Every structure is written in structure tokens, then in C-alpha cells.
PDB file of C-alpha atoms and ligand atoms in Angstrom:
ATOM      1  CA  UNK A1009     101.583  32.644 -93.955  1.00 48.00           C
ATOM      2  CA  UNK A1010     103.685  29.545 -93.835  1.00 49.00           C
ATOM      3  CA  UNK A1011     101.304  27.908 -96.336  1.00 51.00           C
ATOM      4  CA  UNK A1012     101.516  30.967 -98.476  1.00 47.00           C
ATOM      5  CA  UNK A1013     105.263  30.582 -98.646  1.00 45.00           C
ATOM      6  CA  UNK A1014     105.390  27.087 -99.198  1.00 47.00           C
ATOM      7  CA  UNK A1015     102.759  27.447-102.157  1.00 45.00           C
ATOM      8  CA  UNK A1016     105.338  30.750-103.469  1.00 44.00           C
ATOM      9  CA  UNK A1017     108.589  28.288-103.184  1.00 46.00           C
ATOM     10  CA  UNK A1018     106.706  25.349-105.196  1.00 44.00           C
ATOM     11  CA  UNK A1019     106.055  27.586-107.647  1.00 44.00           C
ATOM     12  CA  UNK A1020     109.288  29.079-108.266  1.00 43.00           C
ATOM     13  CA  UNK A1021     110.492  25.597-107.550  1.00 43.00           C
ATOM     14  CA  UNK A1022     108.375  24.064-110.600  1.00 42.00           C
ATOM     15  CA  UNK A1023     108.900  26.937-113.386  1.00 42.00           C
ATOM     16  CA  UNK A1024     113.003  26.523-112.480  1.00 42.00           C
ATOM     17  CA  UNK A1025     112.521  22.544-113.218  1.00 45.00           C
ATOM     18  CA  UNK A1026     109.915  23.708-116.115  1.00 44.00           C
ATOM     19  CA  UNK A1027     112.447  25.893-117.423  1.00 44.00           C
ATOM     20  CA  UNK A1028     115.621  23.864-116.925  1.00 49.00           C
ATOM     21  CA  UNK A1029     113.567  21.210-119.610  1.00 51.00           C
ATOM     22  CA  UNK A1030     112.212  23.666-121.901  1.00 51.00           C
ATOM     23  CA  UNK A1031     115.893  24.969-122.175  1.00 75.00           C
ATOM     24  CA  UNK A1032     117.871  22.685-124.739  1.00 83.00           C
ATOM     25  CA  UNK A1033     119.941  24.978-126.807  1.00 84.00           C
ATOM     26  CA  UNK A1034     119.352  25.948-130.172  1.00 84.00           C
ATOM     27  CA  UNK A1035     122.649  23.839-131.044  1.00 85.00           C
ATOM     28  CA  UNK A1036     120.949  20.372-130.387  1.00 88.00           C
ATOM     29  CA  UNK A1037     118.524  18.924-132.779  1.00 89.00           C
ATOM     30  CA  UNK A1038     116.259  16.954-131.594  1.00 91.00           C
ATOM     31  CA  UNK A1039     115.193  13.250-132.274  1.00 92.00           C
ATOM     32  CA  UNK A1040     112.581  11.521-131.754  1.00 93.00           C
ATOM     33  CA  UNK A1041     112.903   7.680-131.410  1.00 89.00           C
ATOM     34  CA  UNK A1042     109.489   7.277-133.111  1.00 91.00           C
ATOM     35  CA  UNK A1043     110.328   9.462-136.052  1.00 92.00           C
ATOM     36  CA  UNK A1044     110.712   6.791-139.199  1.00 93.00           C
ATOM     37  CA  UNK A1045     113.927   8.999-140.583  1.00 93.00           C
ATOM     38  CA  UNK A1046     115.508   8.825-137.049  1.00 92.00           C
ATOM     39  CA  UNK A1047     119.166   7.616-138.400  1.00 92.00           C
ATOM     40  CA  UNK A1048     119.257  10.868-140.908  1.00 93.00           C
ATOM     41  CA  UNK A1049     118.068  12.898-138.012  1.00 93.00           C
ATOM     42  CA  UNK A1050     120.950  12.060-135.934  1.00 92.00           C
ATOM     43  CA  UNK A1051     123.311  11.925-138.335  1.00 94.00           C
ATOM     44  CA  UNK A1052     121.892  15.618-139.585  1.00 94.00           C
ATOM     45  CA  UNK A1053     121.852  16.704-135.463  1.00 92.00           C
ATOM     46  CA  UNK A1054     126.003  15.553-135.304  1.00 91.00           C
ATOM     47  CA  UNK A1055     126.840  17.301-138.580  1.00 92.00           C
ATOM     48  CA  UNK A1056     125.039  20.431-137.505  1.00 91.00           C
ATOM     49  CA  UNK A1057     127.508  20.227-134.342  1.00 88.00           C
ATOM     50  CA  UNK A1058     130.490  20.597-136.600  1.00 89.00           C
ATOM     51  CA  UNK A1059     131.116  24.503-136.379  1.00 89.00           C
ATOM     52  CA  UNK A1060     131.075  24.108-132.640  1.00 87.00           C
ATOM     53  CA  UNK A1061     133.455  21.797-132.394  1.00 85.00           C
ATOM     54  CA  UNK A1062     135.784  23.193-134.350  1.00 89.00           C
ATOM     55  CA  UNK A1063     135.332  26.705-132.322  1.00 90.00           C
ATOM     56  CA  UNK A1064     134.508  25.150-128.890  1.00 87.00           C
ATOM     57  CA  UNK A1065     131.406  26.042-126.404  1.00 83.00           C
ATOM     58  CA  UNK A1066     132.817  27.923-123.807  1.00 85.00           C
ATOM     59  CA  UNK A1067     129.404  27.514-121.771  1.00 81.00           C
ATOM     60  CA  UNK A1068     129.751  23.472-121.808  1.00 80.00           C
ATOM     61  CA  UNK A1069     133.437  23.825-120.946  1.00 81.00           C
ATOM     62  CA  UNK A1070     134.195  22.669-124.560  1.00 82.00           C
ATOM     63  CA  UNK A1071     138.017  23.743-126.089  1.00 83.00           C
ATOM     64  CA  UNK A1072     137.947  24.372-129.612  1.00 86.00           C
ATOM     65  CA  UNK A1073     139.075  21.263-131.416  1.00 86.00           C
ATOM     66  CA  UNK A1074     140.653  23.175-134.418  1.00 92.00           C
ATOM     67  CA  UNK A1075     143.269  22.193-134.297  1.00 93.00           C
ATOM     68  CA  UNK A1076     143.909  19.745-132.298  1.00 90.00           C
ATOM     69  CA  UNK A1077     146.996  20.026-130.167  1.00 90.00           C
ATOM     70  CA  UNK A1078     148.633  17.110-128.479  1.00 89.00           C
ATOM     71  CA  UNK A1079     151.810  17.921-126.816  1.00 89.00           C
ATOM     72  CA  UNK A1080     154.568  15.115-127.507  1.00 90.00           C
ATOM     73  CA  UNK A1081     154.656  12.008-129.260  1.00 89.00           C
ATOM     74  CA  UNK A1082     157.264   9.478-129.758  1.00 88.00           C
ATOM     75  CA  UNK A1083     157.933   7.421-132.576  1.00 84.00           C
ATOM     76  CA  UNK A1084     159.611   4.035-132.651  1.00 83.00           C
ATOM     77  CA  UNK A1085     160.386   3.085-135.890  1.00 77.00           C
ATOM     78  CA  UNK A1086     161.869  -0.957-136.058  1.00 75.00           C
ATOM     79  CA  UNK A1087     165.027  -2.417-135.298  1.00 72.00           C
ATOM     80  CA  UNK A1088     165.859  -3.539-139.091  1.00 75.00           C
ATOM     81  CA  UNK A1089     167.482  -1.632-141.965  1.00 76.00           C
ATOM     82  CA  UNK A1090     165.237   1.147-141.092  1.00 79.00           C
ATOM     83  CA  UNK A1091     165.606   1.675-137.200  1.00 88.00           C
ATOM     84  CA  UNK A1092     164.701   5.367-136.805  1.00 89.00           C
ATOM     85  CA  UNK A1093     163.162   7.477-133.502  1.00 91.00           C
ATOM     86  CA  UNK A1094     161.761  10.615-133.884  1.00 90.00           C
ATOM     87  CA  UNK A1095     160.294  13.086-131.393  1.00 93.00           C
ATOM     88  CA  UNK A1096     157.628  15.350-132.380  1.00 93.00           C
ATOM     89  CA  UNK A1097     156.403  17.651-129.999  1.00 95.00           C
ATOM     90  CA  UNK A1098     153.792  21.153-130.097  1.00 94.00           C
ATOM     91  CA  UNK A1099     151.417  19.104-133.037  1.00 94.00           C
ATOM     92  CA  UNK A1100     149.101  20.680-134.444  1.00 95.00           C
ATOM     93  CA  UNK A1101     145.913  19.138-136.032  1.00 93.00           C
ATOM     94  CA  UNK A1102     143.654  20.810-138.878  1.00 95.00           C
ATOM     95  CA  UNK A1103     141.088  19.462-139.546  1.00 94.00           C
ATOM     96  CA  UNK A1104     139.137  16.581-137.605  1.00 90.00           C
ATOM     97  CA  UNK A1105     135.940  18.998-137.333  1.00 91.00           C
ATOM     98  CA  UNK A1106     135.648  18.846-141.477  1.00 93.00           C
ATOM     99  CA  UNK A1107     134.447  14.858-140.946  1.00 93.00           C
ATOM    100  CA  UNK A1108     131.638  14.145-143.404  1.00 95.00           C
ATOM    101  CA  UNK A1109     128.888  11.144-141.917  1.00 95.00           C
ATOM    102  CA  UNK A1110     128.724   8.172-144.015  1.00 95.00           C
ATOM    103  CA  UNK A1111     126.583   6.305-141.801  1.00 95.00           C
ATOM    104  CA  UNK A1112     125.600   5.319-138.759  1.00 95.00           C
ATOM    105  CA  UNK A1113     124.399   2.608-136.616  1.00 94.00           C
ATOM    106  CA  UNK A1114     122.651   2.822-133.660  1.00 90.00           C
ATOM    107  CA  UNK A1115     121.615   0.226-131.426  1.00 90.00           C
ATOM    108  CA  UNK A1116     119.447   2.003-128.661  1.00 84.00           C
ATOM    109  CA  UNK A1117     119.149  -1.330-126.363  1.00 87.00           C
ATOM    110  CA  UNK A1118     122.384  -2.015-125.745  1.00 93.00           C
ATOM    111  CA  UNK A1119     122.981   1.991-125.833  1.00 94.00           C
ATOM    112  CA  UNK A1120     125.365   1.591-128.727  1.00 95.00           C
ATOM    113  CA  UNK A1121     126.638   3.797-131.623  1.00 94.00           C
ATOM    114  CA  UNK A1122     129.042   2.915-134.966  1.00 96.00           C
ATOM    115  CA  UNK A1123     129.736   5.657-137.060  1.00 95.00           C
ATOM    116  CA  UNK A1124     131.553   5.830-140.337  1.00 96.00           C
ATOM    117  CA  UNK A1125     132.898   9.095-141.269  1.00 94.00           C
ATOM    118  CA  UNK A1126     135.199  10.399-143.745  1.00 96.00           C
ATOM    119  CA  UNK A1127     137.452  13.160-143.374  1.00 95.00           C
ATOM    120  CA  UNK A1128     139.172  14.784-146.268  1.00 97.00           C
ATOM    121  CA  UNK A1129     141.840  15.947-144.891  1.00 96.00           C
ATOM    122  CA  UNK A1130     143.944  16.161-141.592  1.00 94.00           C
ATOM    123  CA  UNK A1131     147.105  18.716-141.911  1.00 96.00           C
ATOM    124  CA  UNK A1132     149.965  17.569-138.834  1.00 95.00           C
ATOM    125  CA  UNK A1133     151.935  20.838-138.406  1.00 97.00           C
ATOM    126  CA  UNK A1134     154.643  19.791-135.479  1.00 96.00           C
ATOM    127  CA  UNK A1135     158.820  20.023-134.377  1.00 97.00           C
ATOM    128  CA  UNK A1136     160.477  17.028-134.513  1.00 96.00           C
ATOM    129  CA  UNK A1137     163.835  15.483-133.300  1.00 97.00           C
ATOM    130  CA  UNK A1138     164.524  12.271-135.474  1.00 94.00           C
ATOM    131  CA  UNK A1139     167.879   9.797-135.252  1.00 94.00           C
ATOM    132  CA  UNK A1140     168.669   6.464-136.283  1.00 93.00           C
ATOM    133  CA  UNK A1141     169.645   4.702-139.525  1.00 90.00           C
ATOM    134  CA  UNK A1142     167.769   4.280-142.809  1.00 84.00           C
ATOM    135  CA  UNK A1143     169.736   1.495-145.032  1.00 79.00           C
ATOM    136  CA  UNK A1144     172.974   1.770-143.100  1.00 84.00           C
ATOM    137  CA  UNK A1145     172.970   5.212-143.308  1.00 87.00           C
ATOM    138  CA  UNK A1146     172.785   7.472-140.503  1.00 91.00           C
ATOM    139  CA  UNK A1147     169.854  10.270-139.913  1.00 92.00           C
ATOM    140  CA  UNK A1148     169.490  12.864-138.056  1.00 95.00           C
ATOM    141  CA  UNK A1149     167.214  16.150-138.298  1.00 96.00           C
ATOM    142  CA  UNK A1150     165.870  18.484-136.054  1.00 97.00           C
ATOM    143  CA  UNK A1151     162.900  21.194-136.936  1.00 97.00           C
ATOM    144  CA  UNK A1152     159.442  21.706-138.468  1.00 97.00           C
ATOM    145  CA  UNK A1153     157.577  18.492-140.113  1.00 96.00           C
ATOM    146  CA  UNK A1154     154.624  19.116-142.226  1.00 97.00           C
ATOM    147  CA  UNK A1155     152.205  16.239-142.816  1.00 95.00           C
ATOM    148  CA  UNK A1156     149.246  16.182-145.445  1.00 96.00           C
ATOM    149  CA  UNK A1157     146.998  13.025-144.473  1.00 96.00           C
ATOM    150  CA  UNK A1158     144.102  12.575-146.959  1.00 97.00           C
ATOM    151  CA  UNK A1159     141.034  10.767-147.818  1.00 97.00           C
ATOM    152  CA  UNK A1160     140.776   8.943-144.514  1.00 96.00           C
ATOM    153  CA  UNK A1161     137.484   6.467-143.375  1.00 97.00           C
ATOM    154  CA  UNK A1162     137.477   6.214-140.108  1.00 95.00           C
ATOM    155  CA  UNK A1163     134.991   4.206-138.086  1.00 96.00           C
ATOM    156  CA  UNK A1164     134.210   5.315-134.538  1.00 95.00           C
ATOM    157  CA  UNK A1165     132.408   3.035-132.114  1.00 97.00           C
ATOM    158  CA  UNK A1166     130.800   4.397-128.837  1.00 96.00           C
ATOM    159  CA  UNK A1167     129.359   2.524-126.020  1.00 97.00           C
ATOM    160  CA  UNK A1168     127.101   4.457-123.290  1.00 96.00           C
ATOM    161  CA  UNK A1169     125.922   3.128-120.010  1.00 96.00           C
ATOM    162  CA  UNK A1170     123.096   4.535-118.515  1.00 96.00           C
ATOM    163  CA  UNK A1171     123.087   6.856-115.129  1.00 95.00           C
ATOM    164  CA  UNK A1172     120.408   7.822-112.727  1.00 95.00           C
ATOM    165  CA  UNK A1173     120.422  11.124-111.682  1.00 93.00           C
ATOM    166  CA  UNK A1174     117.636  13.138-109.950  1.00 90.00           C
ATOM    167  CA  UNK A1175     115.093  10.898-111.070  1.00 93.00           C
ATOM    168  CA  UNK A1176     115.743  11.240-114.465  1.00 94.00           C
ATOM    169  CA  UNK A1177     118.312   9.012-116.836  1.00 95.00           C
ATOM    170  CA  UNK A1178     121.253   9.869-118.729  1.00 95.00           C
ATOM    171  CA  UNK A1179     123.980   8.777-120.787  1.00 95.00           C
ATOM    172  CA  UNK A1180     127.733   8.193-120.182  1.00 97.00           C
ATOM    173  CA  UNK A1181     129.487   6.806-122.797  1.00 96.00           C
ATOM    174  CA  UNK A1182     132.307   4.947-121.395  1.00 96.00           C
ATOM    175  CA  UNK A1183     133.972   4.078-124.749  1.00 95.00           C
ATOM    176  CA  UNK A1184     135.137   5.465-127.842  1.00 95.00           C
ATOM    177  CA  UNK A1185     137.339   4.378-130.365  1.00 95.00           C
ATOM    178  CA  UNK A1186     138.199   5.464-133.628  1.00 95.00           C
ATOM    179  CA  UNK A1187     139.862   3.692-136.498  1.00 95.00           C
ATOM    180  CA  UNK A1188     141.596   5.646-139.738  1.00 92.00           C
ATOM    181  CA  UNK A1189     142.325   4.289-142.813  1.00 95.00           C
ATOM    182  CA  UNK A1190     144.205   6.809-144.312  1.00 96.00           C
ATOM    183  CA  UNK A1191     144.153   7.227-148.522  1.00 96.00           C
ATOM    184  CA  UNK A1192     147.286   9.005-148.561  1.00 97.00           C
ATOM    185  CA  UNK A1193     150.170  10.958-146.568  1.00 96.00           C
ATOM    186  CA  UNK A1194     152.438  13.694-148.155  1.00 97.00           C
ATOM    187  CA  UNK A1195     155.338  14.495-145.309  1.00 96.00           C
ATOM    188  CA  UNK A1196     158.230  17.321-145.497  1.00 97.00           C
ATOM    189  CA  UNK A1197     160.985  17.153-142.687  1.00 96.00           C
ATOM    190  CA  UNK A1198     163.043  20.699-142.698  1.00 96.00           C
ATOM    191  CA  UNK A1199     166.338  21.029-141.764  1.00 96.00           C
ATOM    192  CA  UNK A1200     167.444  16.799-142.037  1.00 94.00           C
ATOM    193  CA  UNK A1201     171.019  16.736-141.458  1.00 93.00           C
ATOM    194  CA  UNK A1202     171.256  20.381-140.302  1.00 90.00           C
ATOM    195  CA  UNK A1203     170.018  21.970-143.867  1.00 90.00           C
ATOM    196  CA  UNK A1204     172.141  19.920-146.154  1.00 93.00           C
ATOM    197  CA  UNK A1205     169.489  19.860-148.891  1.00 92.00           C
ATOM    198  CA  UNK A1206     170.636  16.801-151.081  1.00 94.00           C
ATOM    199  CA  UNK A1207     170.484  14.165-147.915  1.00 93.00           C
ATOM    200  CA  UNK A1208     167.411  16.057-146.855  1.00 94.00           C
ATOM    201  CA  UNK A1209     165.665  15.746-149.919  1.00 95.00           C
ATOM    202  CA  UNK A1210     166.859  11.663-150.167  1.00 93.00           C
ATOM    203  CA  UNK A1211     165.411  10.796-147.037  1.00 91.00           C
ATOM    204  CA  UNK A1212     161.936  12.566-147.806  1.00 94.00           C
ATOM    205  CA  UNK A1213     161.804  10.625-150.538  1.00 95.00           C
ATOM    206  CA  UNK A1214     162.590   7.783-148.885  1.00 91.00           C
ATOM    207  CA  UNK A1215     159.920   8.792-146.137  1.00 90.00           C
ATOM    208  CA  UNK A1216     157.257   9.907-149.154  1.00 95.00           C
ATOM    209  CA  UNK A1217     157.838   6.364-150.612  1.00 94.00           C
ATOM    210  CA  UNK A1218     156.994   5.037-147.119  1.00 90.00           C
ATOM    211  CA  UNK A1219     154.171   6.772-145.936  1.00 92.00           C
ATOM    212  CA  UNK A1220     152.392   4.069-144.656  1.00 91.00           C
ATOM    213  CA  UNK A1221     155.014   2.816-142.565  1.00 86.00           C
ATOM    214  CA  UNK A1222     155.419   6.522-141.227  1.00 84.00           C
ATOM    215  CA  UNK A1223     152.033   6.948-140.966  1.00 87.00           C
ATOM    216  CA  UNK A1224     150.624   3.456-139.252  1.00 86.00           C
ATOM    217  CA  UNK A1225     153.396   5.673-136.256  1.00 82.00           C
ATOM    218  CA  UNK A1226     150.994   8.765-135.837  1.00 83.00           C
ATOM    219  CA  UNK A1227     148.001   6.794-136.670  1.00 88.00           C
ATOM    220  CA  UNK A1228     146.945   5.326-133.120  1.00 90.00           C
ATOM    221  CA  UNK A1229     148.153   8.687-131.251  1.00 86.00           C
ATOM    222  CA  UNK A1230     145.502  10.212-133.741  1.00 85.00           C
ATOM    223  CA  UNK A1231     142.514   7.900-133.260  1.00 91.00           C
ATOM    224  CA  UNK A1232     142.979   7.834-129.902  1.00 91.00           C
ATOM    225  CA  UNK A1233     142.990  11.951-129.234  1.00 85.00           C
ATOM    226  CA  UNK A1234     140.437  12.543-131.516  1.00 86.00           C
ATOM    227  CA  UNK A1235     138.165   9.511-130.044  1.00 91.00           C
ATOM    228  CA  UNK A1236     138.667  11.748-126.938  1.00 89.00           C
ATOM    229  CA  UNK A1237     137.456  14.995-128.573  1.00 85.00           C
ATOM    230  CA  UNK A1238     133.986  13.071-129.628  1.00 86.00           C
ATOM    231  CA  UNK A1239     133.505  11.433-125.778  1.00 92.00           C
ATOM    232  CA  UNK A1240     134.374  14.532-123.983  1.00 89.00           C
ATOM    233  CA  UNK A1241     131.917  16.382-126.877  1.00 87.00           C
ATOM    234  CA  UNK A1242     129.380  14.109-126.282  1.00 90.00           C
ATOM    235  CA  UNK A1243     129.590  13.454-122.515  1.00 93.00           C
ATOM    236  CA  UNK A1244     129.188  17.564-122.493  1.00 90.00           C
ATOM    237  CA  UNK A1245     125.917  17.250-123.751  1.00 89.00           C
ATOM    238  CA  UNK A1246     124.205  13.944-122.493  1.00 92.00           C
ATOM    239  CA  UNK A1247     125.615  14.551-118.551  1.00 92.00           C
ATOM    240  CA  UNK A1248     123.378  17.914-118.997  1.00 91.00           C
ATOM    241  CA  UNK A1249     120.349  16.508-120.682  1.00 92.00           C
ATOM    242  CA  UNK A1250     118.505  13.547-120.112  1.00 93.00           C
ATOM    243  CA  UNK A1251     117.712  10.917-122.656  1.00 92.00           C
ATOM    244  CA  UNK A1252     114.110  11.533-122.452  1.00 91.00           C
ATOM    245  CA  UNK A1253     114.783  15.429-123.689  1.00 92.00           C
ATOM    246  CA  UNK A1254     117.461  14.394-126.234  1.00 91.00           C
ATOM    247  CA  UNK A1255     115.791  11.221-127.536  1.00 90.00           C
ATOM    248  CA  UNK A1256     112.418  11.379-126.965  1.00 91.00           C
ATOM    249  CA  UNK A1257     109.431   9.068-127.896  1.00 88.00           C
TER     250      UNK A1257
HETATM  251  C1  LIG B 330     158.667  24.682-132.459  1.00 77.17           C
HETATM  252  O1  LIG B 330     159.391  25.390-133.433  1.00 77.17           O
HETATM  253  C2  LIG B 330     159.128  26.778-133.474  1.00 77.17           C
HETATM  254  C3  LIG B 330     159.867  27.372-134.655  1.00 77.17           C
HETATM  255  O2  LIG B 330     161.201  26.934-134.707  1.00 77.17           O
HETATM  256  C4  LIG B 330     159.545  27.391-132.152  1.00 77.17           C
HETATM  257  O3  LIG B 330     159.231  28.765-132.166  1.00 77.17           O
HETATM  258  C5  LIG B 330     158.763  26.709-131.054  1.00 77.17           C
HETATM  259  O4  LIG B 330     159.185  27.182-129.803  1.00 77.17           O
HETATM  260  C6  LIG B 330     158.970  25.214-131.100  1.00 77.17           C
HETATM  261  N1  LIG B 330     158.153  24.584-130.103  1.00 77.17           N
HETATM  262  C7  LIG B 330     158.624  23.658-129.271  1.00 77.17           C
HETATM  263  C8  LIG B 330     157.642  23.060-128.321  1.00 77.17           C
HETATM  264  O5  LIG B 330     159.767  23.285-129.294  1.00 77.17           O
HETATM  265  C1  LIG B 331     149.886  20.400-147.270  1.00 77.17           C
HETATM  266  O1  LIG B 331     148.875  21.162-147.900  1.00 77.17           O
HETATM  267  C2  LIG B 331     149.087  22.563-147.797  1.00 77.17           C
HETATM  268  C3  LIG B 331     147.893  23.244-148.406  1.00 77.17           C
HETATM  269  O2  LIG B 331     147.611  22.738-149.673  1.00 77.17           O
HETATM  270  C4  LIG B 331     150.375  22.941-148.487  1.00 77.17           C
HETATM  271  O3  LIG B 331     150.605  24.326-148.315  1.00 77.17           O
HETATM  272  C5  LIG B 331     151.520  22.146-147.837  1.00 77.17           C
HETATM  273  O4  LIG B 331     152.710  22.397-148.526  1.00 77.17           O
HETATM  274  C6  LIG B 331     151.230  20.661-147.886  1.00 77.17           C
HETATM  275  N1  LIG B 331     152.267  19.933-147.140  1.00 77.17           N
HETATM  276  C7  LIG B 331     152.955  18.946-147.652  1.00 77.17           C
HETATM  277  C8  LIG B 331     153.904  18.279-146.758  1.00 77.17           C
HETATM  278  O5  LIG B 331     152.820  18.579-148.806  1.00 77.17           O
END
């Protein structure tokens, strides 16, 4: 009897691990490490994640990434003739999932990945609070800011370690960064100087004309949220699955 229960609880035991490793989901793609177009595959396998990172995978605990909220960021903006600081808080991100892969680089010894991608477009809806002094002149503004960054390359490195877990071994990545180089930025401030339209519209020129100083602001707050969109994404999916299902011979 006790044998006959032992024999039942194997069983059972074996078709769960069976079936646990049979299970990926439809989602992942599959590469093989032997396969000759293995860089297109995973480039092809990431891309095909797209849609579900923009709507989120409630089973793998994943938020929807579109868009991207980050609560409150402030701005510093130098101690010269332009000495402005602005608050912008409730941003909002369209966008980030619409990346396009330009290439990628994968070095599967030392469990690293370098990833150029290009993404058309990232719309920055947000409220701001700005003060300070532009050429002597003082600023101040307090409402909506819309922000139009386009044509951006960004290059995102990731390094992995490997875990042990249950006899089997998986990936962590431990780092991601991203770095934008964005093509352009078109910026409206509403409301500068409580609604008076001529200064507004003077100081959004002003800001138009300096994008890039505006921008190379927001930049780093951007890399570094969406780096941590792509390692949460990814730590989702290779703390559930071992390398040897995900990258097999
Ligand atoms: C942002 O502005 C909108 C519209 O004025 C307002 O409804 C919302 O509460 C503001 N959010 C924050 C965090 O201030
Ligand atoms: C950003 O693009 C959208 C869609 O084309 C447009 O409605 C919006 O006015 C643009 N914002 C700025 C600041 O140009």
C-alpha cells in the first residue's frame, strides 16, 4: 500500500515538473543557441513582446508600461543667465513600447546584452511649477507642459548573473542602462506668467530654441525609468524560466 502510494505521488510529482517545462507561454519565442539566425531570433522574440508591454501581463505581475508614469521630477536648470527650476509632477509617457530593434549584441559567456533601438516618438504629458530667471528676466508658470521628443537612438546595455535554483539555472540581470539621443523636442508650457500670452509665448520660444538644454533635464530621469521597465520585464520572465527552456541548445 505504502509502495503503491509512493509510486501514485512520483507520478503526479513528475507530470507537475513535466508540465511546469512543457508550459512556456505562447508569448515567448523560443531560441535556440545552435540556430545560425539566433541574433534575428531574439531580436524577433523581444519585438513580438511589444504589445505586452505596452498593456502589461497581469499573470507575471507586469503593469502596463503605456504610458509610463513617474510621479515627480525636479529640474535644475544652471546658475547663469538662465537659472530656472521647474517641478513637474503626474508625467505621463507615450510611447516607450513603440521601440523598433536596430541591433543587438549578445555575448552569452559573460551573460551580456547591448541593444540599439530606436523609438520614434516619446509624448511627456505632465504639471509643472517653473521659477527663476531667463536673461534677467523673471519666470514663473504653473500648469500643463506638453513635450514631443522624436527620433531618439537609444542604446540599452544589460548585464545578467547567473542563479541556481532547484537544480536548474537562471538569469538575473543585475544591470540595465539606457542611453537616448534624442533627434528633436517640441515643448508647450500653458499658463507662463498666469495666462499672459505674449511672455508665455516668448519664453516657449526661448525654451523651443533650447530644447536640448531642456531636454539633456528629463533625459536621465527617462533612461533611467524606462531601463527599469526592460529589467523588471525581463527579470519577470527569466526568474520563471530557466535558461535551458528559454535558450536552449
Ligand atoms: C494636474 O493637472 C490637472 C489639470 O489641471 C489636475 O486635474 C491634476 O490634479 C493635476 N495633478 C497633479 C498631481 O497636480
Ligand atoms: C505633440 O504631438 C501631438 C500629436 O501630433 C500634438 O497633438 C501635440 O500638440 C504635440 N505637442 C507639442 C508640444 O507640439
Amino acid at each position: 500500500m505504502m509502495r503503491v502510494i509512493k509510486v501514485v505521488s512520483l507520478n503526479i510529482l513528475l507530470s507537475a515538473l513535466v508540465l511546469g517545462k512543457t508550459q512556456l507561454p505562447t508569448f515567448l519565442k523560443i531560441c535556440h543557441k545552435s540556430d545560425t539566425h539566433f541574433k534575428q531570433c531574439l531580436i524577433d522574440s523581444i519585438e513580438a513582446l511589444k504589445p505586452l508591454m505596452s498593456k502589461g501581463i497581469p499573470e507575471f505581475g507586469i503593469p502596463k508600461c503605456e504610458p509610463l508614469r513617474i510621479a515627480e521630477v525636479q529640474v535644475d536648470l544652471g546658475n547663469g543667465p538662465v537659472s530656472v527650476k521647474s517641478n513637474y509632477r503626474d508625467i505621463k509617457v507615450y510611447g516607450p513600447s513603440d521601440f523598433s530593434i536596430k541591433n543587438i549584441k549578445v555575448d552569452l559567456d559573460k551573460d551580456r546584452l547591448k541593444i540599439k533601438l530606436y523609438i520614434p516618438r516619446l509624448e511627456v504629458n505632465t504639471n509643472y511649477t517653473m521659477n527663476g530667471k531667463i536673461l534677467m528676466m523673471p519666470v514663473t508658470g504653473t500648469g500643463l507642459s506638453f513635450g514631443n521628443y522624436t527620433n531618439i537612438d537609444a542604446t540599452m546595455s544589460m548585464a545578467a548573473k547567473k542563479i541556481k535554483r532547484d537544480g536548474e539555472v537562471f538569469y538575473n540581470i543585475q544591470e540595465c542602462y539606457i542611453d537616448f539621443n534624442i533627434g528633436h523636442a517640441k515643448l508647450r508650457f500653458e499658463n507662463m506668467f498666469n495666462g499672459n500670452t505674449e511672455l508665455g509665448d516668448a519664453i516657449n520660444l526661448f525654451l523651443n530654441d533650447n530644447w536640448k538644454t531642456v531636454a539633456s533635464e528629463i533625459k536621465p530621469v527617462l533612461e533611467e525609468k524606462i531601463a527599469e521597465i526592460f529589467k523588471k520585464f525581463a527579470n519577470k520572465i527569466f526568474h520563471k524560466y530557466p535558461i535551458s527552456m528559454l535558450f536552449p541548445e
